[in-house]
Amino acid sequence: MAGIFSTLMLSAALIAGALSGAFTSAAQAQTAGGYGPLQISWEVRNRFRLFREERDFLLHAETGRGRSVLASEQALAIQSDGRGWARNTVNRLCIDLAGRVSEPCTRDNVKESYLTPIDHPVVIRLTGPVPVGATCAWTVDDGDGPQTSAFDCAEPVNLRVRYGRTTVVTADVSSSEGSQRVFTEIAVRDIFIAGLGDSIASGEGNPDRPVALADEGFCFRSYLGTAAAQYYRPSRAGYKGGRACEAPDSLAVWQRQSALWFNPACHRSLYSYQTRTALALAIRYPHIAVTYLPLACTGATIADGLFGSQRARDCLPSKSGSGACQGTVNGQLAELREAVGAAKRRQADRQLDLVLLSIGANDIYFSGLVADVIVDTATERTLFRRSGVMASVDDARSAMARDLPQGFAKLREALKPLVGGDLSRVVYTAYANPTLANGGAPCPGGRAGFDIHPSFNAQPQRLAAVSSFVENEFLPQLRALALCEGGILCRNPRADRMTFVDGHQMAFANHGFCARAENDPEFDRQCFSARGDSFDSDIVTAASQPMLCGRSAGEYRAYLPRARWIRDANDSYFAAMTYPQGLPTSQQPSDIHDATWGVLSAVYGGAVHPSAEGHAAMADAAVPAAAAVLQLDAAVPEVTSQPAAPIPVAPDVPRPPGRTGLN
C-alpha cells in the first residue's frame, strides 16, 4: 500500500486538547446520531518469531481461534490427513538443523535480529461502525516525530514499530457523517522463552517429517540366532539397497530416507509441548511477540544434558545420507547462558522472561525401566542387563533418593541468575504416567503395540510395578522437588519454588499406550492387532508383504487423532525408525540388518513418549501457568476516541532513516 509521508508538529497542548472535556458534548452528539464508538485495534504480525514465514503462524492462529491446543492439533491433523502440519514448516525456521540461531533471520523478507529485535511488524485497523467511504488520516509517532498517511478507513495499515518504545497512533476519520479522532498507544512486549529438559521436553516420538514406509519388508537378524533367525518389518520408501539379511548395504544408503527433526541431534520437534506452549501464548495474546529458544534434548539428565554435554541422537541429514555428526551436544545451561549473554551485549535490558522445564526421568533410569518391562526373551534380557540398558524399580528408587534432590538443588542455583533470581519464572511441567488407561487402571500388558520386535512383550507384573512406582513415588517426588515440599530442603523455600504444572495428568489416565477406540485410524484398527500378531512371521512372504492385514505400511499416519496419547513401539518404528548415528564408531554395527539396529529402530524414535496429541494436552496445562507468571492477562488501557480537532501540518521534509513507517 503506497503512502504519503509528512512530518507534523504535534504539540503537547494539542494532545491535551484532544483529551479534554471540551469535546465531550460534541462526541456525545455524534454517538447519539448513530456515529458510535470507533476504535483502533492492533496486533503483532507473525508474532511467533521462530517462524520465518507468516503463513505458518496464520495456519495456527486461524485453526487455534476459540480452540484448545489439543483441539487445534486434532483439527490440523485431520487437515493434513495425518501427515502432520510441521512437515513443511520445519524448513522455514530461524534456527537451523544444527540448533544454531540465524542472526540475522530473514522473516517475511525483512532481516531481523532473532534474540534482540529492534522493531516488530504490526497491523492496525479501525474497528466499530466505520462509515462507508470514510477516509482515515493516520498519524504514527514513536517519539522521533510523527508520520502521516491517508487511506480508506476499511483498509488495514501495516507498519513496523520500535521495540522498547511506545508508539502513539491516531486516526482522524472523515466522512459525510462528520469527523472524529481515535487514538491508541502501541507497545509490543517481546517475551523471551527458553525450553530446557529431556525427551519429553524435546518432543521425542514426533518427527517433524515422519519416515515414509514401503510395501516391502526389510530384514533384521535376531540376537545370537542362527542364519534362519530373521524377521521382516516394513522397509523405508525409496530405499533401493539390499533388503534381505544376506544382501547388506551401507547405513548411508539407508539414511537417505530417514525421518526429519528440526534438530536431529536432540530429536527436537515442533510438536513438543514446549514449542506448542510458546506458540499458544503468541496466538492468544496479539500484543506480544514470542522469541523462543528450544534447547531440550532427548536423553538428557541434569548432570549430562543440562550441565554437561551429552551424546547426540542422530546426525544431520544430507543428500548423500552421510551427514556430518559431531557426536556430542553442548550442555543446555551453557548454551542458554551464551544466548542470554549475547542478547544482553546488544540490548542491555534484554532478559529471559520464562523457562519451560521437564527433567528427572533419565536421572532415575526411566528408559531402563521401559526396557525391563518390554524386553521379554531370555537372550535379550541377559544381554541388556550386562550392558546396563535395563534397570529395576529398586534401581530407580535408589537414584531418586540419592541423586535427584542434589541435582535439583544444583539446578536451582544455576537457573536463578538466568531468571533474575525469581524461580517462579521456571515453569516445571511434570510427566504423565504413560501406562494408564480406562480411568487410571494400569494397562494390562501383552504384545499389542510392541510386536514390532520379536523379543518385546509388556510383561504384566513388571508393567504394574513400574506403573505404581511412577504414579505413587516418582511423580509426587517431582512435585515436592519443584515446590520445596514434602521434606525437600531448599535454601529459601519461598524464592526457590518453581511454577509447577501437572493438570494434564488426569487426562492422560485414559490415554496410555494401550488405549484403543472405535474412532482410531482405520489402519490402526485393521493392522495393529490387539493380540500382538500384526506381522507375518514367514520370512518368504514377509519379504514382499510384512503386514498380516495385507495393507501397505505406507498408509500409516503418525498424526491422525487416536485414543492413545503415548507412542508404543509400533508407532516409534512406523513414525521414526531411528538408528542412533550419534553413538561412537566402535558401537556402530557395520551391517544395517544387525540385531542391535532391529531393537533400536523400534524404540529410539520415541516409544513410550507422548504423541502430538499428548504434547498438546500438556501445553493446554502449561499455557495458563505461563500466562499467569508473565501477567499477560493484566488489564489493557481502553482506546480513546474523540471528535477531530484541526492538526497543524508542517512542510514536507525527508523522512530520516529508521523511523516508524506505514505501508
C-alpha angles and dihedrals in degrees: 000000000000118000139191112226125206131170113235133199101226109179128202088242091059092052090047090050092051090054097042126105091249089093097043097098093045091050091050091050092052092048091048089051091059100263090119132187115314123196140189112232123191140178138180113255121230087358097173092083097197086076114081094196126053093218089071092053093044090054089061096037092055095042093044096051106122092352136106118244088255094051090046092051091050091049091050090047092056091043091055093043089242095302091112134247093246097063092093101024090063089076094052105062137119090233120065129224091267090058095253118144112234107237107215103019118199105226118182090343094308122107111231134175103244100207097033112031117188095197142006134220112247134181119208128194138182108237134187127050097344110189114241111262094010117158121219122208101202121203121189122188124177094172097277094086132294125281123202140198135163126227141157105283091233091065122089116232123221122207142150117241127202116258113236094025135089113239118204113214121193129184119196104200118205125184142136087275094062137266135294138175122225124180142170141172124248120205115162116210110210109203118205111209127179126195118213134174147060138310094308089054095044096051099247112185094040114081112194088231111025122218115266115234131216132221091239128078131248121213126236127180125229123236115274089349130142123255087274093055095098136123135190129227130173115296128223116270112250095022108139100178133094114311098179120082088238091057105060122186136186123278089235091065092047094048095059087084098044128136117264128233123183084240111021096185091062101023090238111178134192086226093066117121089240093057091043091050093052091045093048091054090053091049096048099043110052096185095062136070121212122217104193126192113190113201105152116125132198112246094026123149125185091259099037109037105018101041102014136031122272140200116279117242100212140003126245112276120247137178091250092050091235101098120172114267119196091194097219138061123215120248111275096228091054090049091050093048090051092050094047091046092051090049093050091050089059097035113023094200095048110122139179104252103187142008121204110204141182118164140138107072095095090044088066094042097253093165087053090053089052091050090050090053101045105033104084111160118094098234095052093042091054093048094046093048091053092049093048094243094124128064134185129224088254090055090051093045091051093050091047091056098037107037113014100069092049091047092051092048091053091046092053092055091049093049097046098077091045093057098037094261093298108117091181083080087068106085106201110198112198127221124259121232103256095197101067131099138150099044098326101314114136117259110264095235129225135126098297108121091009103065091102085098124041093225096052123103125145095233107216100222095046090044092053091049093051092045092052092047092051095046100041104029116015101044094045090048091054090053091051092049094050094045100035091242138131097042096316107142116221125181091232109009095193095050096035098058116111122210104263126210124191103136091116095062095084092054092051090057087081097040108056124141092278097052115122133177141183090247095053113124112290092238091056093049094048102036109029101071120218086215093056098247102114098134135064111250093197104098092204097057094030090061089071100027117016096175115088090206088066094232127124114265085221088075091071112110116202095197105045113116114264139167095253115074090185122078113235122205092268090055091048093055095041094048104036114001089193124195106194101234091173091077117108115274091249090061097046113104112233091216120061090209090061118131091241091061089049092060098038095047088060098050111021092074094065115292110176092015128117119275121227088273090052092051090048090054089051090050090052088058095044100046098070091047092050092046091051093050090049092043091228093157094061113130116276118215114255121252112257123222129186137162112277123267125199113277118211110227122208122211115280114271129180114274112247114237117266097028124134112273140187127223 
